[in-house]
Tab-separated table of N, CA and C in Angstrom:
chain	number	residue	atom	x	y	z
A	265	UNK	N	150.864	172.875	-169.223
A	265	UNK	CA	150.146	174.270	-169.180
A	265	UNK	C	151.728	175.187	-168.577
A	266	UNK	N	152.358	176.122	-168.334
A	266	UNK	CA	152.984	176.521	-168.731
A	266	UNK	C	152.813	177.995	-168.139
A	267	UNK	N	153.288	178.283	-166.589
A	267	UNK	CA	153.081	178.513	-165.430
A	267	UNK	C	153.867	179.884	-164.706
A	268	UNK	N	154.909	179.832	-165.615
A	268	UNK	CA	155.735	180.600	-165.161
A	268	UNK	C	155.780	182.052	-165.189
A	269	UNK	N	154.601	182.164	-166.687
A	269	UNK	CA	154.620	184.160	-166.244
A	269	UNK	C	153.080	184.443	-165.684
A	270	UNK	N	152.875	183.630	-165.053
A	270	UNK	CA	151.081	183.525	-164.443
A	270	UNK	C	151.286	184.241	-162.261
A	271	UNK	N	150.662	185.121	-162.901
A	271	UNK	CA	150.725	184.749	-161.374
A	271	UNK	C	149.661	183.513	-159.745
A	272	UNK	N	149.860	183.451	-159.294
A	272	UNK	CA	148.843	182.061	-158.695
A	272	UNK	C	147.182	183.028	-158.574
A	273	UNK	N	147.146	184.160	-158.709
A	273	UNK	CA	145.765	184.772	-158.509
A	273	UNK	C	145.635	185.098	-160.276
A	274	UNK	N	146.380	185.187	-161.071
A	274	UNK	CA	146.088	185.142	-162.802
A	274	UNK	C	145.325	183.513	-162.267
A	275	UNK	N	146.160	182.484	-162.633
A	275	UNK	CA	145.837	181.115	-162.976
A	275	UNK	C	144.976	180.809	-161.876
A	276	UNK	N	144.735	181.006	-160.389
A	276	UNK	CA	143.200	179.972	-159.588
A	276	UNK	C	142.123	180.905	-160.298
A	277	UNK	N	142.469	181.894	-160.896
A	277	UNK	CA	140.991	182.693	-161.061
A	277	UNK	C	140.583	182.349	-162.431
A	278	UNK	N	141.807	181.790	-163.891
A	278	UNK	CA	141.616	180.881	-164.624
A	278	UNK	C	140.233	179.740	-164.783
A	279	UNK	N	141.276	178.784	-163.404
A	279	UNK	CA	141.166	177.601	-162.805
A	279	UNK	C	140.082	177.953	-161.856
A	280	UNK	N	138.833	178.136	-161.423
A	280	UNK	CA	138.304	178.320	-161.028
A	280	UNK	C	137.083	179.189	-161.795
A	281	UNK	N	137.926	180.001	-162.648
A	281	UNK	CA	136.024	180.514	-163.802
A	281	UNK	C	135.895	178.858	-164.161
A	282	UNK	N	137.332	177.722	-164.831
A	282	UNK	CA	137.171	176.403	-165.816
A	282	UNK	C	136.193	175.780	-164.644
A	283	UNK	N	136.744	175.671	-163.683
A	283	UNK	CA	135.588	174.153	-163.576
A	283	UNK	C	134.135	173.911	-162.395
A	284	UNK	N	134.084	175.901	-161.278
A	284	UNK	CA	133.021	176.255	-160.835
A	284	UNK	C	132.665	177.421	-161.903
A	285	UNK	N	132.734	178.263	-162.269
A	285	UNK	CA	131.535	178.468	-163.015
A	285	UNK	C	130.797	179.222	-162.245
A	286	UNK	N	130.832	179.969	-162.857
A	286	UNK	CA	129.051	180.699	-161.655
A	286	UNK	C	129.035	180.733	-160.536
A	287	UNK	N	129.050	178.837	-159.744
A	287	UNK	CA	128.409	178.837	-158.642
A	287	UNK	C	130.394	179.162	-157.603
A	288	UNK	N	131.659	179.327	-158.328
A	288	UNK	CA	133.011	179.611	-157.578
A	288	UNK	C	133.114	180.728	-157.597
A	289	UNK	N	132.854	181.528	-158.485
A	289	UNK	CA	132.374	182.901	-157.653
A	289	UNK	C	131.555	183.399	-157.199
A	290	UNK	N	130.428	182.991	-156.487
A	290	UNK	CA	129.916	183.331	-156.639
A	290	UNK	C	130.469	183.342	-154.687
A	291	UNK	N	130.996	181.945	-154.188
A	291	UNK	CA	131.566	182.486	-153.558
A	291	UNK	C	132.769	183.022	-153.078
A	292	UNK	N	133.346	183.366	-153.566
A	292	UNK	CA	134.449	184.519	-154.183
A	292	UNK	C	133.386	185.601	-153.463
A	293	UNK	N	132.602	185.652	-154.049
A	293	UNK	CA	131.497	187.045	-153.876
A	293	UNK	C	130.879	187.265	-152.737
A	294	UNK	N	130.676	185.954	-152.740
A	294	UNK	CA	129.963	186.034	-150.556
A	294	UNK	C	130.320	186.527	-149.531
A	295	UNK	N	132.636	186.432	-150.265
A	295	UNK	CA	132.763	186.805	-148.910
A	295	UNK	C	133.514	187.724	-148.893
A	296	UNK	N	133.029	188.893	-149.986
A	296	UNK	CA	133.439	190.708	-149.800
A	296	UNK	C	133.472	190.924	-149.123
A	297	UNK	N	131.882	191.133	-148.164
A	297	UNK	CA	131.964	191.915	-147.276
A	297	UNK	C	132.125	191.665	-146.110
A	298	UNK	N	133.044	189.914	-145.801
A	298	UNK	CA	133.187	189.623	-144.628
A	298	UNK	C	134.420	188.956	-144.685
A	299	UNK	N	135.153	188.533	-145.138
A	299	UNK	CA	136.728	188.196	-144.991
A	299	UNK	C	137.522	187.835	-147.196
A	300	UNK	N	137.179	189.062	-147.300
A	300	UNK	CA	138.221	189.179	-148.424
A	300	UNK	C	139.109	189.090	-148.782
A	301	UNK	N	140.143	188.455	-147.840
A	301	UNK	CA	141.405	187.995	-148.594
A	301	UNK	C	141.498	185.998	-147.997
A	302	UNK	N	140.708	186.011	-148.151
A	302	UNK	CA	140.317	184.077	-147.862
A	302	UNK	C	139.516	184.707	-148.833
A	303	UNK	N	138.609	185.268	-149.611
A	303	UNK	CA	138.803	184.536	-151.068
A	303	UNK	C	139.334	184.492	-152.014
A	304	UNK	N	140.438	185.595	-151.642
A	304	UNK	CA	141.855	185.060	-152.257
A	304	UNK	C	142.652	184.704	-152.077
A	305	UNK	N	142.698	184.297	-151.297
A	305	UNK	CA	143.308	182.618	-150.558
A	305	UNK	C	142.378	180.992	-151.395
A	306	UNK	N	141.754	180.973	-151.042
A	306	UNK	CA	140.312	180.486	-152.387
A	306	UNK	C	141.134	180.434	-153.502
A	307	UNK	N	141.151	181.337	-154.257
A	307	UNK	CA	141.219	181.305	-155.231
A	307	UNK	C	143.014	180.877	-155.909
A	308	UNK	N	144.327	181.400	-154.577
A	308	UNK	CA	145.820	180.773	-155.167
A	308	UNK	C	145.484	180.508	-154.819
A	309	UNK	N	145.594	179.447	-153.588
A	309	UNK	CA	145.949	177.865	-152.795
A	309	UNK	C	145.029	176.967	-154.265
A	310	UNK	N	143.878	176.766	-153.872
A	310	UNK	CA	142.473	175.385	-154.573
A	310	UNK	C	143.420	175.780	-155.747
A	311	UNK	N	142.443	176.653	-156.651
A	311	UNK	CA	142.665	177.082	-157.691
A	311	UNK	C	144.360	177.106	-157.992
A	312	UNK	N	145.060	178.356	-157.231
A	312	UNK	CA	145.629	178.300	-158.596
A	312	UNK	C	147.675	177.997	-158.083
A	313	UNK	N	147.730	176.957	-156.540
A	313	UNK	CA	148.169	176.125	-157.203
A	313	UNK	C	148.014	174.640	-157.095
A	314	UNK	N	146.558	174.697	-156.355
A	314	UNK	CA	146.910	172.431	-156.278
A	314	UNK	C	146.301	172.599	-157.551
A	315	UNK	N	144.989	172.836	-158.424
A	315	UNK	CA	144.014	172.533	-158.927
A	315	UNK	C	145.221	172.956	-161.024
A	316	UNK	N	145.752	173.664	-160.671
A	316	UNK	CA	146.851	173.968	-161.541
A	316	UNK	C	148.135	172.922	-161.376
A	317	UNK	N	148.553	172.442	-161.078
A	317	UNK	CA	149.229	170.902	-161.123
A	317	UNK	C	149.343	170.174	-161.993
A	318	UNK	N	150.237	170.227	-163.081
A	318	UNK	CA	150.609	168.613	-163.725
A	318	UNK	C	150.003	167.691	-162.330
A	319	UNK	N	149.193	166.488	-163.412
A	319	UNK	CA	149.829	165.108	-162.731
A	319	UNK	C	148.312	163.990	-162.870
A	320	UNK	N	146.901	165.425	-162.806
A	320	UNK	CA	145.557	164.712	-162.416
A	320	UNK	C	144.847	165.473	-164.121
A	321	UNK	N	143.629	165.090	-164.144
A	321	UNK	CA	143.639	166.209	-164.900
A	321	UNK	C	142.584	166.888	-164.039
A	322	UNK	N	141.550	167.857	-165.203
A	322	UNK	CA	140.056	168.181	-163.960
A	322	UNK	C	139.154	166.856	-163.602
A	323	UNK	N	138.973	165.897	-164.066
A	323	UNK	CA	138.493	165.270	-164.270
A	323	UNK	C	138.262	164.099	-162.891
A	324	UNK	N	139.323	163.835	-162.714
A	324	UNK	CA	140.357	162.963	-161.730
A	324	UNK	C	140.036	164.115	-160.340
A	325	UNK	N	140.818	165.336	-160.578
A	325	UNK	CA	140.662	166.029	-159.410
A	325	UNK	C	138.959	166.026	-158.675
A	326	UNK	N	138.179	166.897	-159.514
A	326	UNK	CA	136.721	166.955	-158.975
A	326	UNK	C	136.308	164.933	-158.262
A	327	UNK	N	136.823	164.143	-158.559
A	327	UNK	CA	135.909	163.151	-158.770
A	327	UNK	C	136.933	162.488	-157.193
A	328	UNK	N	138.697	163.157	-156.704
A	328	UNK	CA	139.082	163.332	-155.465
A	328	UNK	C	137.760	164.122	-154.579
A	329	UNK	N	137.772	165.167	-155.680
A	329	UNK	CA	137.084	166.596	-154.295
A	329	UNK	C	135.428	166.157	-153.807
A	330	UNK	N	135.256	165.664	-154.608
A	330	UNK	CA	133.628	164.566	-154.280
A	330	UNK	C	133.233	164.408	-153.660
A	331	UNK	N	134.484	162.848	-153.739
A	331	UNK	CA	134.708	162.174	-152.340
A	331	UNK	C	134.928	162.335	-151.095
A	332	UNK	N	135.800	163.549	-150.892
A	332	UNK	CA	136.763	164.368	-149.880
A	332	UNK	C	135.421	164.840	-149.243
A	333	UNK	N	134.917	165.415	-150.207
A	333	UNK	CA	133.222	166.438	-149.359
A	333	UNK	C	131.713	165.909	-149.260
A	334	UNK	N	131.997	164.146	-149.690
A	334	UNK	CA	130.964	163.471	-149.145
A	334	UNK	C	131.253	162.586	-148.042
A	335	UNK	N	132.361	162.241	-147.716
A	335	UNK	CA	133.665	161.721	-146.691
A	335	UNK	C	133.069	162.933	-145.264
A	336	UNK	N	133.554	163.893	-145.556
A	336	UNK	CA	133.476	165.110	-144.324
A	336	UNK	C	131.834	164.811	-144.008
A	337	UNK	N	131.094	164.753	-144.482
A	337	UNK	CA	129.456	164.668	-144.332
A	337	UNK	C	129.001	165.947	-143.923
A	338	UNK	N	130.284	166.600	-143.553
A	338	UNK	CA	129.431	168.068	-142.937
A	338	UNK	C	129.944	169.782	-144.011
A	339	UNK	N	129.783	168.932	-145.385
A	339	UNK	CA	129.867	169.885	-146.421
A	339	UNK	C	129.410	170.688	-147.812
A	340	UNK	N	127.582	170.925	-146.846
A	340	UNK	CA	126.746	170.419	-148.594
A	340	UNK	C	127.265	170.856	-149.119
A	341	UNK	N	127.174	172.542	-148.305
A	341	UNK	CA	127.146	174.414	-149.872
A	341	UNK	C	128.878	173.306	-150.681
A	342	UNK	N	129.352	173.214	-149.830
A	342	UNK	CA	130.187	172.902	-150.117
A	342	UNK	C	130.488	171.642	-152.371
A	343	UNK	N	129.972	171.061	-151.806
A	343	UNK	CA	130.456	169.737	-152.514
A	343	UNK	C	128.874	170.009	-152.943
A	344	UNK	N	127.948	170.645	-153.235
A	344	UNK	CA	127.449	170.623	-154.351
A	344	UNK	C	128.035	171.781	-155.707
A	345	UNK	N	128.635	172.522	-155.040
A	345	UNK	CA	129.805	173.525	-156.224
A	345	UNK	C	130.530	172.284	-156.879
A	346	UNK	N	130.503	171.219	-155.928
A	346	UNK	CA	131.454	170.896	-156.682
A	346	UNK	C	131.081	169.428	-157.566
A	347	UNK	N	130.277	169.574	-157.166
A	347	UNK	CA	128.888	168.351	-157.988
A	347	UNK	C	129.222	169.143	-159.858
A	348	UNK	N	128.546	170.114	-159.547
A	348	UNK	CA	128.238	171.125	-160.438
A	348	UNK	C	130.057	171.009	-161.019
A	349	UNK	N	130.872	171.426	-159.965
A	349	UNK	CA	132.643	170.998	-161.403
A	349	UNK	C	132.037	169.937	-161.729
A	350	UNK	N	131.932	169.265	-160.858
A	350	UNK	CA	132.625	167.633	-161.654
A	350	UNK	C	131.986	167.440	-163.216
A	351	UNK	N	130.540	167.665	-163.111
A	351	UNK	CA	129.543	167.863	-164.757
A	351	UNK	C	130.562	169.227	-165.190
A	352	UNK	N	130.593	169.779	-165.416
A	352	UNK	CA	131.460	171.775	-165.801
A	352	UNK	C	132.493	170.799	-166.495
A	353	UNK	N	133.514	169.978	-165.716
A	353	UNK	CA	134.771	169.073	-166.223
A	353	UNK	C	134.756	167.750	-167.034
A	354	UNK	N	133.249	167.646	-167.293
A	354	UNK	CA	132.646	166.221	-167.886
A	354	UNK	C	132.132	164.701	-167.158
A	355	UNK	N	132.371	164.858	-166.125
A	355	UNK	CA	131.457	163.764	-165.116
A	355	UNK	C	130.532	163.388	-165.792
A	356	UNK	N	130.074	162.374	-165.435
A	356	UNK	CA	128.579	162.172	-166.489
A	356	UNK	C	127.700	161.953	-165.075
A	357	UNK	N	126.342	161.719	-164.710
A	357	UNK	CA	125.570	161.718	-162.862
A	357	UNK	C	126.317	160.931	-163.043
A	358	UNK	N	126.545	159.346	-163.601
A	358	UNK	CA	126.222	157.997	-162.954
A	358	UNK	C	127.590	157.986	-162.313
A	359	UNK	N	129.330	159.074	-162.548
A	359	UNK	CA	130.075	158.876	-162.148
A	359	UNK	C	130.130	159.649	-161.172
A	360	UNK	N	128.977	160.692	-161.237
A	360	UNK	CA	129.198	161.701	-159.921
A	360	UNK	C	128.559	160.286	-158.207
A	361	UNK	N	127.469	159.926	-159.464
A	361	UNK	CA	126.234	159.155	-158.205
A	361	UNK	C	127.323	157.295	-157.677
A	362	UNK	N	127.950	156.992	-158.059
A	362	UNK	CA	128.911	155.724	-158.660
A	362	UNK	C	129.803	156.850	-156.708
A	363	UNK	N	130.891	157.820	-157.526
A	363	UNK	CA	131.173	158.524	-156.483
A	363	UNK	C	131.206	157.829	-155.060
A	364	UNK	N	129.695	159.161	-155.381
A	364	UNK	CA	129.287	159.159	-153.977
A	364	UNK	C	128.799	158.231	-152.892
A	365	UNK	N	128.728	157.180	-153.995
A	365	UNK	CA	127.822	155.809	-153.163
A	365	UNK	C	129.075	155.111	-152.914
A	366	UNK	N	130.391	155.740	-153.756
A	366	UNK	CA	131.500	154.647	-153.249
A	366	UNK	C	131.521	154.801	-151.672
A	367	UNK	N	131.547	156.445	-151.401
A	367	UNK	CA	132.163	156.718	-150.030
A	367	UNK	C	131.236	155.875	-148.592
A	368	UNK	N	129.653	155.036	-149.341
A	368	UNK	CA	128.860	154.440	-148.182
A	368	UNK	C	130.324	153.186	-147.606
A	369	UNK	N	130.808	152.858	-147.828
A	369	UNK	CA	132.117	152.066	-147.388
A	369	UNK	C	132.850	152.862	-147.033
A	370	UNK	N	133.272	154.020	-147.254
A	370	UNK	CA	134.192	153.907	-146.121
A	370	UNK	C	134.247	155.678	-144.665
A	371	UNK	N	133.611	156.014	-145.621
A	371	UNK	CA	132.487	157.212	-144.753
A	371	UNK	C	131.068	156.858	-144.242
A	372	UNK	N	130.376	155.536	-144.812
A	372	UNK	CA	129.494	155.350	-143.699
A	372	UNK	C	127.952	155.921	-144.898
A	373	UNK	N	127.193	155.358	-144.130
A	373	UNK	CA	126.035	155.641	-145.091
A	373	UNK	C	124.599	156.364	-145.189
A	374	UNK	N	125.215	157.039	-143.628
A	374	UNK	CA	124.641	158.567	-143.248
A	374	UNK	C	124.654	159.975	-144.365
A	375	UNK	N	126.343	159.802	-144.227
A	375	UNK	CA	127.039	160.724	-145.661
A	375	UNK	C	127.024	160.272	-147.012
A	376	UNK	N	127.327	158.818	-147.037
A	376	UNK	CA	126.269	159.220	-148.840
A	376	UNK	C	124.883	158.871	-149.189
A	377	UNK	N	123.713	159.137	-147.861
A	377	UNK	CA	122.747	159.541	-148.157
A	377	UNK	C	122.965	160.687	-148.055
A	378	UNK	N	123.150	162.302	-147.593
A	378	UNK	CA	123.753	163.114	-148.197
A	378	UNK	C	124.100	163.772	-148.734
A	379	UNK	N	125.134	163.285	-149.273
A	379	UNK	CA	125.827	163.055	-150.695
A	379	UNK	C	124.553	163.052	-151.807
A	380	UNK	N	124.052	161.932	-151.367
A	380	UNK	CA	123.387	161.842	-152.913
A	380	UNK	C	122.026	162.469	-153.191
A	381	UNK	N	121.868	163.554	-152.091
A	381	UNK	CA	120.352	163.998	-151.858
A	381	UNK	C	121.288	165.553	-152.264
A	382	UNK	N	122.601	165.586	-152.080
A	382	UNK	CA	122.431	166.683	-152.488
A	382	UNK	C	123.405	166.385	-154.499
A	383	UNK	N	122.898	165.864	-155.090
A	383	UNK	CA	122.968	165.598	-156.382
A	383	UNK	C	122.217	165.512	-156.969
A	384	UNK	N	121.297	164.702	-156.644
A	384	UNK	CA	119.905	164.947	-156.820
A	384	UNK	C	119.721	166.729	-157.135
A	385	UNK	N	120.198	167.328	-156.236
A	385	UNK	CA	119.377	168.711	-155.762
A	385	UNK	C	120.040	169.612	-157.432
A	386	UNK	N	120.833	169.433	-157.483
A	386	UNK	CA	122.365	170.271	-158.384
A	386	UNK	C	121.976	169.272	-159.907
A	387	UNK	N	121.888	168.659	-159.773
A	387	UNK	CA	120.657	167.827	-160.600
A	387	UNK	C	119.392	168.183	-160.887
A	388	UNK	N	118.638	168.963	-160.284
A	388	UNK	CA	116.891	168.838	-160.515
A	388	UNK	C	117.457	170.524	-160.812
A	389	UNK	N	118.804	170.811	-159.843
A	389	UNK	CA	118.796	172.444	-160.583
A	389	UNK	C	119.142	172.840	-162.458
A	390	UNK	N	119.965	172.364	-163.043
A	390	UNK	CA	120.326	171.904	-163.286
A	390	UNK	C	119.857	171.801	-164.522
A	391	UNK	N	118.707	170.694	-164.268
A	391	UNK	CA	117.269	170.021	-165.330
A	391	UNK	C	116.792	171.392	-165.620
A	392	UNK	N	116.250	171.459	-164.447
A	392	UNK	CA	115.455	173.211	-164.425
A	392	UNK	C	115.793	174.068	-165.207
A	393	UNK	N	117.125	174.629	-164.927
A	393	UNK	CA	117.808	175.344	-165.511
A	393	UNK	C	117.869	175.381	-167.419
A	394	UNK	N	118.132	173.913	-168.172
A	394	UNK	CA	118.314	173.818	-168.926
A	394	UNK	C	116.554	173.898	-170.246
A	395	UNK	N	116.046	173.812	-169.497
A	395	UNK	CA	113.967	173.270	-169.890
A	395	UNK	C	114.008	174.721	-170.044
């Protein structure tokens, strides 16, 4: 990817749309009235700088993100956005479930259970939208 002629913000907006779709934009929009600068930081740093780097494909980045958010155990809204992002970039439900289950070893059963319930909500929402 040639990023030399593209600003961090432009690159981040493009990556956010590709990865998180509507969910990511809803997060950004929800900050407009309280912390618009923070919304810009979300676009520029994680998406403009990190997700746009070469070295890992988007599937691998979302596996890492889902694992990290599951292990944190206190970021269910962000985990749900990134579970949907994982689907958006081609992860299967089985890959997402296995990633979350793997976290039981390192973050404990409660974190993995919470992650699985978050995935179940996302999968149910995705299914009802498709129907």
